[in-house]
């Protein structure tokens, strides 16, 4: 019995030693009052878990976006309330006073400068070496950046003026079917493309409208039977000129006009697409039209100017 | 488990216990307006989380495909894989639409929170020495956030994307000397550009810009911590002594609560309030456009700038020198950024106050700053309103052309009036305070 009792006693002593808390130390965080609203906050956390679970179940069951997404948002909101309440009532609330860091550290700053200066004290040809290092750095930088030129034809801005429109190019619709003069009625507007050309090119799309030939004041020869064709890309900022303001009541409404929906540049189709209002700085380029023997529409020449928005050095008309 | 053990484990390997102790007791001055930057930070966290999810489904490719998905009105339409995958992830991926809408809302809130944060910093003079760098980095982030958001909705390749990109291309083209070259470099070919342009937008939006933003955010926060927060004057809060709640335990649950609240609002909006319904816009082609298309709110001031400039290109001898979009689309935002960046030094020169400041001003304490700031803000806000003049026409029936002519003058006159009246009001308020203080002193004696 005695050895067993001794062993038990030893075990007790060891356990006691392990359990003994470390010696008391001064508190860093103020003790404060006992916490409040513990049950409320615990309840909110349980509700958070419940809402999150509902969201997962709803996602799994294929509930509507509003239902399971709303449950997720509710879970986050409940969690937020729990956390804010915890900050106010659960944890120690205290205010610290702390000195701002010094405005400057002159001694250390001086040391830093001295370290740099003294490190180079053996160098006698500072300018020469500095210049050479600068040269090496610049050239290396240029060599590393040079491959970026492959991104695009950066030195060849002439490509911006590419146009598929030449004398004789046929006009087709969005499906690629040739456009006939008989397809064009007065009232709506039509979009046309070059036959066999890249439809997506900024120079390709045209906007066609038919006007009373007597009203056409600029280049009437380019508008057979009153059909005028302009580049559909606004000369201001490159949007498609997709609005046609055709009056229903002549005396009170303004005359027909092509309008860009981005910044409302307004062009007069009867006057060579002259700018009536808005920020565009030049008219839409016009395409001279001709009607072939089979009544299909063809270009009688190239566009009157570079299509689309302008850039430094481009022809301005 | 004794708490000492894991802490000791970390300290033995990093020797970081002294730093951790300091970090836990870092003091945050207690004012609601200091949480605006945190809202931006947490919106960014939501953006990263939802953005990673979206990137797992989005296919950044302009290859053409015929839509055969679940949204009937678009069936049979030819479109790019980019647009098709964005529509598919909205309709066919469970939670896809929630993530997309939350992401879009988060972007709008992110920029809004930064703007309000900048206003707070500006009108309290928090940007003054020694915190000019923090302010400059913040402004840089604001403008990068605008670009990042623009790239995000541009790469979806719906009709709204395309109209925005066409304008971006025109603004790039309009830069003096280098516009044509720069646009070709970025787009790879004349508009709509090389097919690789889609990949360029994608890598920019999901990697390059977020990485730069995150880096700048780290620098911004480090700069704040190194110099500590500014604070409003108080009985114990002085230029030399900071009074605040410690990071732990006071600030941590509060800030986490703000994170959860921000996420709750963003996911709530994403779940309940439709935003950018791309399936309604349809696919973009160069020749298509629609009326009433509105970009995200943070681009409204640029739309206004582009719309207000009268119709002229600067030309010399039949050659365009400065195309019109340069003024409203490039110069205007650069002036706004430049003036905001230069302001701390401009103010220092005007007020001859080059001292270090840890205490904030109330707006009335600095009539020059408050007057100038409110006038400048009015200028930008009025241009923003001019950008919605087509909406005002639809909602209120105000004639569009008349409105534009009104705004063309109003944006110059009203800001000056606002600035002068504000500065005078500030001076008046201070005089009233001075008189009251005198009376109180007289009563005491």
XYZ file of C-alpha atoms in Angstrom:
762
model
C 0.000 0.000 0.000
C 2.729 2.443 0.878
C 4.388 2.561 -2.548
C 0.992 3.104 -4.174
C 0.146 5.949 -1.783
C 3.490 7.524 -2.480
C 2.900 7.314 -6.210
C -0.525 8.915 -5.856
C 0.926 11.688 -3.789
C 3.641 12.285 -6.395
C 0.999 12.434 -9.134
C -1.006 14.954 -7.124
C 2.028 17.136 -6.571
C 2.912 17.057 -10.273
C -0.663 17.829 -11.303
C -0.817 20.666 -8.841
C 2.467 22.086 -10.141
C 1.208 21.972 -13.751
C -2.069 23.613 -12.787
C -0.545 26.398 -10.763
C -1.156 29.659 -12.674
C 1.892 31.759 -13.564
C 2.729 34.434 -11.012
C 0.431 37.463 -11.053
C 1.521 40.214 -13.472
C 0.285 43.716 -13.925
C -2.670 43.994 -16.313
C -2.089 45.642 -19.701
C -5.737 45.809 -20.709
C -7.960 47.608 -18.209
C -10.243 45.256 -16.228
C -13.494 47.128 -16.799
C -17.045 46.188 -15.796
C -18.472 42.695 -16.357
C -19.601 42.245 -19.976
C -23.248 42.937 -20.912
C -25.590 41.432 -23.491
C -23.679 38.154 -23.669
C -26.841 36.152 -24.359
C -28.013 38.583 -27.022
C -24.696 38.377 -28.845
C -24.578 34.590 -28.589
C -28.123 34.533 -29.966
C -27.131 36.761 -32.881
C -24.201 34.471 -33.689
C -26.532 31.455 -33.707
C -28.900 33.349 -36.016
C -25.928 34.183 -38.245
C -25.133 30.488 -38.478
C -28.792 29.688 -39.201
C -29.061 32.274 -42.003
C -25.793 31.052 -43.514
C -27.088 27.475 -43.390
C -30.347 28.549 -45.052
C -28.293 30.178 -47.805
C -26.307 26.979 -48.395
C -29.483 24.867 -48.443
C -31.152 27.362 -50.767
C -28.152 27.280 -53.082
C -28.235 23.494 -53.080
C -31.967 23.320 -53.751
C -31.716 25.880 -56.546
C -33.704 28.624 -54.861
C -33.977 31.962 -56.576
C -31.083 34.391 -56.467
C -33.101 36.702 -54.234
C -33.818 33.948 -51.688
C -30.446 32.302 -51.105
C -28.493 35.506 -51.896
C -30.735 37.398 -49.488
C -30.110 34.742 -46.819
C -26.356 35.143 -47.342
C -26.661 38.922 -47.004
C -28.803 38.469 -43.884
C -26.173 36.163 -42.361
C -23.485 38.769 -43.019
C -25.696 41.516 -41.564
C -26.441 39.506 -38.397
C -22.734 38.773 -38.027
C -21.993 42.478 -38.409
C -24.455 43.389 -35.668
C -22.982 40.710 -33.381
C -19.456 42.004 -33.964
C -20.366 45.631 -33.385
C -22.247 44.740 -30.186
C -19.250 42.681 -29.094
C -17.011 45.683 -29.672
C -19.299 47.865 -27.571
C -20.294 45.531 -24.728
C -18.123 42.404 -24.654
C -14.526 43.426 -24.945
C -12.741 45.891 -22.720
C -13.391 49.421 -23.914
C -10.497 51.698 -23.204
C -8.881 54.797 -24.562
C -5.134 54.920 -24.988
C -2.991 57.993 -24.953
C 0.064 57.677 -27.075
C 2.733 60.170 -28.121
C 2.930 60.791 -31.872
C 6.206 59.673 -33.453
C 8.792 62.484 -33.489
C 8.484 64.943 -36.339
C 11.949 64.004 -37.516
C 14.969 61.921 -36.527
C 17.865 64.191 -37.484
C 20.593 62.012 -36.053
C 19.508 58.820 -37.793
C 18.839 60.731 -41.032
C 22.341 62.153 -40.860
C 23.738 58.676 -40.287
C 21.901 57.290 -43.317
C 23.283 60.041 -45.524
C 26.757 59.499 -44.053
C 26.649 55.751 -44.719
C 25.815 56.367 -48.373
C 28.376 59.141 -48.743
C 31.171 57.284 -46.968
C 30.483 54.077 -48.872
C 31.559 55.815 -52.051
C 34.545 57.606 -50.577
C 37.066 55.468 -52.507
C 35.599 56.525 -55.851
C 37.544 59.307 -57.558
C 35.710 59.588 -60.933
C 32.187 60.060 -59.679
C 30.853 61.821 -62.760
C 32.283 59.333 -65.215
C 30.965 56.340 -63.287
C 27.604 57.994 -62.667
C 27.235 58.789 -66.344
C 28.214 55.280 -67.374
C 25.814 53.724 -64.881
C 23.018 56.013 -66.086
C 23.767 55.066 -69.691
C 23.786 51.366 -68.865
C 20.516 51.651 -66.933
C 18.761 53.605 -69.656
C 19.940 51.316 -72.461
C 19.027 48.194 -70.514
C 15.626 49.636 -69.721
C 15.069 50.449 -73.388
C 16.165 46.936 -74.411
C 13.738 45.404 -71.942
C 10.858 47.637 -73.038
C 11.524 47.382 -76.780
C 9.574 44.116 -77.277
C 6.419 46.026 -76.287
C 6.460 47.448 -79.822
C 5.104 44.081 -80.990
C 1.785 44.983 -79.356
C 0.706 46.996 -82.369
C 1.815 48.892 -85.476
C 2.897 51.755 -83.261
C 4.984 53.595 -85.863
C 2.592 53.196 -88.775
C -0.414 55.420 -88.177
C -1.313 55.219 -91.867
C -3.175 52.008 -91.007
C -5.716 54.155 -89.188
C -6.809 55.449 -92.579
C -7.437 52.020 -94.147
C -10.737 52.082 -95.999
C -12.433 49.341 -97.995
C -14.366 51.854 -100.126
C -13.202 52.345 -103.724
C -14.950 53.257 -106.929
C -17.206 50.356 -107.844
C -17.403 48.661 -104.401
C -20.905 47.258 -103.973
C -23.078 48.061 -100.947
C -24.474 45.071 -99.033
C -26.681 44.758 -95.963
C -25.860 43.049 -92.660
C -26.543 39.630 -94.184
C -24.211 40.350 -97.109
C -27.064 40.733 -99.641
C -26.578 43.467 -102.275
C -28.584 46.625 -101.565
C -30.779 47.879 -104.341
C -31.881 51.488 -104.756
C -35.438 50.142 -104.615
C -34.837 48.861 -101.034
C -34.281 52.385 -99.735
C -37.423 54.246 -98.647
C -37.745 57.756 -97.336
C -38.173 57.724 -93.538
C -36.001 55.069 -91.906
C -32.216 54.740 -92.059
C -30.230 51.800 -93.412
C -26.841 50.363 -92.542
C -24.638 49.190 -95.400
C -21.256 47.469 -95.691
C -18.656 47.004 -98.442
C -19.120 43.857 -100.501
C -16.543 41.288 -99.387
C -15.005 43.669 -96.860
C -14.464 43.339 -93.123
C -17.767 44.456 -91.593
C -16.187 45.164 -88.200
C -13.643 47.667 -89.494
C -14.320 51.173 -88.310
C -14.241 52.342 -91.945
C -16.804 49.821 -93.190
C -20.293 50.711 -91.962
C -22.355 53.349 -93.764
C -25.608 54.963 -92.817
C -28.000 55.509 -95.735
C -31.061 57.727 -95.843
C -33.275 58.851 -98.675
C -34.200 62.516 -98.916
C -36.191 64.714 -101.236
C -33.525 65.404 -103.940
C -34.551 69.079 -104.008
C -33.419 69.474 -100.388
C -29.881 68.191 -100.942
C -27.699 71.289 -100.879
C -24.205 69.789 -100.804
C -22.812 67.380 -103.432
C -26.177 66.574 -105.011
C -24.304 64.537 -107.632
C -23.268 62.029 -104.950
C -26.886 61.279 -104.057
C -28.678 59.555 -106.944
C -32.465 59.593 -106.426
C -31.866 61.427 -103.137
C -30.005 58.518 -101.467
C -27.074 59.772 -99.385
C -24.430 57.567 -97.721
C -22.174 58.606 -94.841
C -19.704 56.770 -92.652
C -21.738 55.471 -89.708
C -18.914 56.021 -87.202
C -19.119 59.351 -85.417
C -16.188 61.668 -86.128
C -16.231 62.712 -82.473
C -15.711 59.599 -80.360
C -16.261 56.607 -82.617
C -19.743 55.484 -81.608
C -22.208 54.318 -84.252
C -24.476 57.124 -85.454
C -27.560 55.071 -84.719
C -30.322 57.681 -84.401
C -32.195 59.290 -87.269
C -34.424 62.170 -86.327
C -36.956 62.248 -89.153
C -39.748 64.774 -88.503
C -43.365 63.762 -88.633
C -44.676 67.325 -88.574
C -42.616 69.503 -90.861
C -43.431 73.024 -89.713
C -42.782 72.483 -86.000
C -40.201 69.716 -85.838
C -36.543 70.203 -86.789
C -35.447 68.796 -90.124
C -34.041 65.304 -90.589
C -30.766 64.735 -88.805
C -28.388 61.899 -87.999
C -27.578 61.789 -84.284
C -24.913 59.908 -82.338
C -26.383 58.510 -79.088
C -23.126 58.838 -77.111
C -22.698 62.619 -76.977
C -25.526 63.728 -79.298
C -23.462 65.112 -82.135
C -26.050 65.980 -84.766
C -25.362 65.896 -88.509
C -27.427 67.325 -91.391
C -27.743 64.603 -94.052
C -28.908 67.116 -96.669
C -25.806 69.292 -96.260
C -22.899 66.862 -96.457
C -23.432 65.794 -92.806
C -22.511 69.250 -91.571
C -22.400 69.367 -87.733
C -25.610 71.015 -86.469
C -24.976 70.531 -82.765
C -22.770 68.651 -80.354
C -19.070 68.100 -79.913
C -18.129 66.575 -83.302
C -15.506 68.718 -85.004
C -16.076 67.687 -88.620
C -18.797 66.199 -90.809
C -19.265 62.469 -91.330
C -17.270 61.438 -94.414
C -19.599 60.972 -97.396
C -19.491 58.160 -99.941
C -20.456 59.108 -103.495
C -23.136 56.684 -104.674
C -24.052 55.364 -108.086
C -26.933 53.116 -109.123
C -25.831 50.278 -111.399
C -27.887 48.880 -114.299
C -29.409 46.199 -112.047
C -30.443 48.950 -109.589
C -27.812 47.858 -106.983
C -25.959 50.593 -105.098
C -22.239 51.021 -105.690
C -19.555 53.426 -104.538
C -18.753 56.021 -107.175
C -15.461 56.816 -105.413
C -13.738 56.672 -102.027
C -15.031 58.296 -98.824
C -14.692 62.077 -98.781
C -12.432 62.001 -95.687
C -10.901 59.715 -93.081
C -13.689 57.859 -91.205
C -14.019 57.704 -87.417
C -12.470 59.791 -84.662
C -9.525 62.033 -85.522
C -5.900 61.999 -84.392
C -2.832 64.199 -84.586
C -1.905 64.908 -88.193
C -4.870 63.341 -89.989
C -6.558 65.215 -92.831
C -9.270 67.303 -91.221
C -11.803 67.090 -94.063
C -3.942 25.218 -24.373
C -2.032 28.079 -22.883
C -2.205 31.192 -25.072
C 1.451 31.767 -24.356
C 2.461 28.680 -26.355
C 1.382 29.660 -29.904
C 2.598 33.215 -29.328
C 5.968 31.899 -28.145
C 6.070 29.530 -31.161
C 5.693 32.480 -33.535
C 8.098 34.674 -31.600
C 10.837 32.030 -31.459
C 10.734 31.768 -35.230
C 10.235 35.443 -36.118
C 11.296 37.435 -33.051
C 8.193 39.482 -33.688
C 6.596 39.644 -30.211
C 7.691 43.248 -29.545
C 6.230 44.318 -32.892
C 3.008 42.349 -32.317
C 2.588 43.958 -28.919
C 2.928 47.398 -30.477
C 0.565 46.519 -33.320
C -2.152 45.282 -30.947
C -1.992 48.547 -29.027
C -1.932 50.819 -32.086
C -4.438 53.573 -31.291
C -7.337 54.477 -33.608
C -8.961 57.847 -32.951
C -12.688 57.327 -32.591
C -14.616 59.188 -35.320
C -17.129 57.774 -37.768
C -15.604 59.572 -40.732
C -12.361 57.625 -40.268
C -14.201 54.464 -41.334
C -14.815 55.601 -44.944
C -11.415 54.371 -46.101
C -12.106 51.047 -44.408
C -15.362 50.708 -46.370
C -13.319 51.109 -49.569
C -10.835 48.502 -48.332
C -13.582 45.997 -47.581
C -15.336 46.650 -50.900
C -11.979 45.783 -52.478
C -11.909 42.523 -50.513
C -15.393 41.666 -51.840
C -14.228 42.626 -55.361
C -11.268 40.232 -55.152
C -13.390 37.377 -53.781
C -16.245 37.716 -56.284
C -13.820 38.563 -59.098
C -11.836 35.357 -58.632
C -15.112 33.427 -58.796
C -16.160 35.159 -62.027
C -12.742 34.603 -63.622
C -13.245 30.853 -63.179
C -16.115 31.008 -65.695
C -15.473 33.997 -67.961
C -13.811 33.261 -71.322
C -11.893 36.332 -72.528
C -12.116 35.571 -76.234
C -13.564 37.384 -79.231
C -14.036 34.131 -81.185
C -17.492 34.180 -82.715
C -20.131 31.761 -81.635
C -23.885 31.344 -82.024
C -25.771 31.599 -78.741
C -27.771 28.492 -77.833
C -28.109 29.057 -74.089
C -31.098 29.346 -71.807
C -31.980 33.016 -72.459
C -34.502 32.696 -75.283
C -34.428 36.235 -76.757
C -30.726 35.899 -77.645
C -30.914 32.385 -79.127
C -29.419 32.277 -82.611
C -27.549 35.555 -82.194
C -23.906 35.656 -83.241
C -21.683 36.880 -80.438
C -18.203 36.599 -78.965
C -17.275 33.863 -76.501
C -16.632 36.645 -73.982
C -20.226 37.866 -74.097
C -21.628 34.338 -74.385
C -19.731 33.164 -71.297
C -20.818 36.266 -69.335
C -24.484 35.579 -70.209
C -24.024 31.869 -69.422
C -22.470 32.532 -66.053
C -25.432 34.792 -65.292
C -28.105 32.244 -66.221
C -26.617 28.765 -66.139
C -24.107 28.910 -63.280
C -25.751 28.658 -59.866
C -24.671 31.734 -57.887
C -23.086 33.170 -61.034
C -25.506 36.077 -61.246
C -25.204 36.755 -57.508
C -21.432 36.985 -57.854
C -21.599 39.121 -61.023
C -24.079 41.601 -59.598
C -22.294 41.757 -56.250
C -19.016 42.348 -58.097
C -20.549 45.187 -60.112
C -22.163 46.779 -57.061
C -18.910 46.427 -55.140
C -17.065 48.292 -57.900
C -19.561 51.164 -57.722
C -19.363 51.278 -53.924
C -15.554 50.967 -53.973
C -15.177 54.130 -56.052
C -17.905 55.937 -54.100
C -16.233 55.110 -50.770
C -12.861 56.345 -52.061
C -14.426 59.589 -53.275
C -16.147 60.274 -49.942
C -12.938 59.323 -48.105
C -10.949 61.792 -50.238
C -13.525 64.500 -49.468
C -13.156 63.850 -45.739
C -9.372 63.960 -45.992
C -9.492 67.133 -48.075
C -11.941 69.169 -46.024
C -10.270 68.348 -42.702
C -6.760 69.058 -43.993
C -5.566 65.532 -43.201
C -3.314 65.598 -46.281
C -0.985 68.230 -44.772
C 2.604 67.600 -43.791
C 3.679 64.923 -42.805
C 1.010 62.943 -44.701
C 1.285 64.270 -48.269
C 2.539 60.931 -49.608
C -0.392 59.035 -48.111
C -2.699 61.471 -49.900
C -0.907 61.212 -53.255
C -0.965 57.407 -53.160
C -4.679 57.588 -52.335
C -5.427 59.833 -55.315
C -3.485 57.488 -57.563
C -5.627 54.599 -56.329
C -8.818 56.553 -57.053
C -7.865 57.100 -60.679
C -6.600 53.529 -61.099
C -9.914 52.322 -59.654
C -11.770 54.243 -62.372
C -9.637 52.607 -65.081
C -10.023 49.205 -63.457
C -13.806 49.524 -63.357
C -13.897 50.714 -66.970
C -11.844 47.680 -68.102
C -14.149 45.400 -66.124
C -17.349 46.341 -67.868
C -15.585 46.806 -71.217
C -14.322 43.250 -71.516
C -17.799 41.700 -71.349
C -18.284 42.733 -75.021
C -21.944 43.649 -74.767
C -23.291 46.715 -76.564
C -22.570 48.996 -73.605
C -18.970 47.705 -73.456
C -18.434 48.442 -77.115
C -19.818 51.964 -76.991
C -17.565 52.704 -74.010
C -14.519 51.218 -75.734
C -15.126 53.228 -78.901
C -15.064 56.384 -76.770
C -11.937 55.216 -74.932
C -10.265 54.603 -78.292
C -11.229 58.081 -79.504
C -9.864 59.670 -76.320
C -6.588 57.735 -76.689
C -6.397 58.830 -80.355
C -6.991 62.437 -79.367
C -3.792 62.826 -77.316
C -1.502 65.369 -78.990
C 1.590 63.975 -80.808
C 1.250 60.376 -79.655
C -2.491 59.585 -79.865
C -2.455 57.556 -83.084
C 0.621 55.593 -82.076
C -0.607 54.952 -78.554
C -4.043 53.745 -79.658
C -2.475 51.345 -82.170
C -0.098 50.058 -79.497
C -2.920 49.383 -77.037
C -5.506 48.026 -79.473
C -3.002 46.242 -81.742
C -4.824 47.454 -84.872
C -7.296 50.173 -85.871
C -10.530 49.949 -83.880
C -12.084 47.540 -82.890
C -8.531 46.260 -82.668
C -6.760 42.937 -82.709
C -8.483 39.904 -81.152
C -5.678 39.910 -78.562
C -7.056 43.196 -77.243
C -9.630 41.192 -75.275
C -6.816 39.251 -73.552
C -5.057 42.535 -72.837
C -8.131 43.943 -71.109
C -8.583 40.698 -69.184
C -5.019 40.459 -67.856
C -5.167 44.156 -67.047
C -8.433 43.830 -65.166
C -7.824 40.597 -63.261
C -4.088 40.833 -62.615
C -2.177 43.992 -63.487
C -4.447 46.681 -62.070
C -5.572 44.711 -58.992
C -1.925 43.926 -58.194
C -0.968 47.596 -58.522
C -3.992 48.630 -56.450
C -3.192 46.102 -53.730
C 0.439 47.235 -53.630
C -0.554 50.879 -53.374
C -3.063 49.957 -50.666
C -0.274 48.318 -48.678
C 1.890 51.417 -49.066
C -1.056 53.665 -48.149
C -1.763 51.714 -44.943
C 1.931 51.496 -44.019
C 2.240 55.266 -44.429
C -0.822 55.790 -42.227
C 0.579 53.509 -39.520
C 4.099 54.988 -39.594
C 2.817 58.507 -38.961
C -0.267 57.352 -37.009
C -3.787 58.656 -37.570
C -4.735 62.296 -37.487
C -7.368 63.290 -34.929
C -9.762 66.071 -34.091
C -8.737 68.416 -31.263
C -9.900 67.294 -27.818
C -9.162 67.886 -24.136
C -6.386 65.301 -24.263
C -5.946 65.036 -28.037
C -3.153 67.419 -29.031
C -0.531 67.804 -31.728
C 1.797 65.636 -29.625
C -0.578 63.109 -28.047
C -2.871 60.718 -29.863
C -6.006 59.497 -28.086
C -7.673 56.420 -29.450
C -9.069 52.934 -29.143
C -6.427 50.182 -29.358
C -6.401 47.898 -32.383
C -7.056 45.013 -29.967
C -9.469 44.472 -28.362
C -11.349 47.720 -29.172
C -10.977 48.316 -32.888
C -10.682 44.749 -34.210
C -14.285 43.553 -33.679
C -15.599 46.936 -34.738
C -13.635 46.840 -37.986
C -14.558 43.213 -38.641
C -18.156 44.236 -38.039
C -17.752 46.957 -40.653
C -16.337 44.378 -43.065
C -19.327 42.097 -42.489
C -21.701 45.061 -42.851
C -20.069 46.163 -46.120
C -20.252 42.614 -47.455
C -23.867 42.341 -46.279
C -24.868 45.497 -48.158
C -22.987 44.429 -51.298
C -24.359 40.874 -51.347
C -27.791 42.262 -50.463
C -27.623 44.589 -53.464
C -26.241 41.768 -55.618
C -29.120 39.518 -54.622
C -31.986 42.005 -54.727
C -31.160 44.924 -57.026
C -30.450 44.295 -60.690
C -27.371 45.948 -62.155
C -25.961 45.917 -65.697
C -28.377 43.337 -67.194
C -25.984 42.491 -70.053
C -28.504 40.177 -71.732
C -30.710 43.188 -72.480
C -27.934 45.156 -74.222
C -27.126 42.416 -76.740
C -23.796 41.773 -78.438
C -21.692 44.686 -79.683
C -20.754 45.365 -83.276
C -18.927 48.440 -84.504
C -22.013 49.630 -86.377
C -24.468 49.265 -83.487
C -25.455 51.807 -80.870
C -28.367 52.451 -78.584
C -29.918 55.542 -77.100
C -30.012 56.138 -73.356
C -27.026 53.901 -72.614
C -25.520 54.923 -69.288
C -22.096 53.874 -68.032
C -21.331 53.323 -64.356
C -21.766 56.442 -62.262
C -18.074 57.127 -61.786
C -17.605 57.817 -65.510
C -20.457 60.351 -65.609
C -18.150 63.350 -65.213
C -16.154 62.275 -68.279
C -19.313 61.845 -70.357
C -20.282 65.344 -69.227
C -16.889 66.709 -70.203
C -17.130 65.110 -73.640
C -20.660 66.409 -74.209
C -20.095 69.989 -73.077
C -17.186 70.904 -75.338
C -18.473 72.811 -78.379
C -17.976 71.125 -81.742
C -14.500 71.971 -83.023
C -11.231 70.240 -83.778
C -8.056 72.299 -83.636
C -6.676 72.180 -87.175
C -3.688 73.700 -88.935
C -3.489 73.793 -92.722
C -6.087 71.090 -93.258
C -4.592 68.756 -90.661
C -6.142 67.937 -87.293
C -3.871 68.881 -84.418
C -6.052 68.408 -81.367
C -9.211 66.337 -81.822
C -12.228 67.324 -79.789
C -12.352 64.423 -77.261
C -8.989 65.544 -75.849
C -10.548 68.421 -73.885
C -13.330 66.591 -72.089
C -11.964 63.044 -72.071
C -8.265 63.546 -71.322
C -7.402 67.091 -70.274
C -10.351 67.509 -67.891
C -9.589 64.440 -65.718
C -5.866 65.233 -65.834
C -6.569 68.751 -64.562
C -8.735 67.383 -61.757
C -6.026 64.894 -60.759
C -3.257 67.471 -61.139
C -4.995 70.155 -59.061
C -5.839 67.669 -56.299
C -2.242 66.434 -56.249
C -0.740 69.917 -56.244
C -3.139 71.315 -53.636
C -1.106 70.498 -50.462
C 1.851 72.473 -51.827
C -0.346 75.198 -53.275
C -2.050 75.673 -49.922
C 1.283 75.712 -48.119
C 2.400 78.548 -50.356
C -0.865 80.498 -50.060
C -1.166 80.196 -46.278
C 2.578 80.146 -45.518
C 1.932 77.241 -43.216
C 4.562 74.572 -43.776
C 4.339 73.078 -40.302
C 3.531 69.495 -39.438
C -0.086 68.857 -38.410
C -1.488 65.926 -36.483
C -4.684 67.753 -35.532
C -7.456 68.100 -38.108
C -9.222 71.316 -39.014
C -12.945 71.693 -39.025
C -13.992 72.937 -42.499
C -14.710 76.427 -41.077
C -11.197 76.661 -39.656
C -9.728 76.918 -43.149
C -11.956 79.239 -45.249
C -9.557 79.238 -48.214
C -9.374 75.458 -48.402
C -13.074 74.904 -47.805
C -14.093 77.600 -50.297
C -11.720 76.374 -52.966
C -12.547 72.731 -52.300
C -16.302 73.187 -52.473
C -16.012 75.337 -55.610
C -13.786 72.746 -57.271
C -16.118 69.943 -56.238
C -19.084 71.905 -57.620
C -17.275 72.245 -60.943
C -16.804 68.478 -61.266
C -20.316 67.705 -60.010
C -21.922 70.135 -62.472
C -20.011 68.557 -65.361
C -21.292 65.229 -64.032
C -24.857 66.545 -64.169
C -24.260 67.809 -67.680
C -23.364 64.206 -68.505
C -26.857 63.156 -67.483
C -28.627 65.872 -69.454
C -30.162 63.248 -71.733
C -31.597 61.564 -68.633
C -32.854 64.930 -67.377
C -34.521 65.375 -70.770
C -36.271 62.023 -70.466
C -37.269 62.480 -66.812
C -38.075 66.176 -66.673
C -38.611 67.086 -70.316
C -35.912 69.790 -70.263
C -34.791 70.492 -73.819
C -31.396 68.871 -74.425
C -29.825 71.619 -76.513
C -30.950 74.345 -74.081
C -29.554 72.314 -71.205
C -26.138 71.928 -72.826
C -25.948 75.679 -73.467
C -26.985 76.310 -69.862
C -24.336 73.941 -68.501
C -21.634 75.385 -70.749
C -21.925 78.630 -68.787
C -23.128 77.303 -65.445
C -20.096 75.053 -64.894
C -17.879 78.167 -64.854
C -20.110 80.602 -62.967
C -21.698 78.515 -60.220
C -18.428 77.048 -58.798
C -16.973 80.544 -58.347
C -20.123 81.676 -56.530
C -20.122 78.560 -54.360
C -16.457 79.053 -53.514
C -16.831 82.711 -52.535
C -20.000 82.161 -50.508
C -18.452 79.168 -48.730
C -15.284 81.017 -47.765
C -17.358 83.941 -46.446
C -19.620 81.616 -44.507
C -16.587 79.968 -42.890
C -15.195 83.355 -41.856
C -18.592 84.395 -40.493
C -18.930 81.226 -38.444
C -15.501 81.788 -36.939
C -16.327 85.389 -36.073
C -19.503 84.282 -34.340
C -17.472 81.749 -32.382
C -14.888 84.364 -31.433
C -17.571 86.753 -30.175
C -19.252 84.004 -28.165
C -15.924 82.988 -26.649
C -15.273 86.599 -25.645
C -18.662 86.885 -24.009
C -18.135 83.635 -22.133
C -14.756 84.881 -20.933
C -16.297 88.196 -19.826
C -19.003 86.366 -17.893
C -16.372 84.263 -16.113
C -14.332 87.303 -15.087
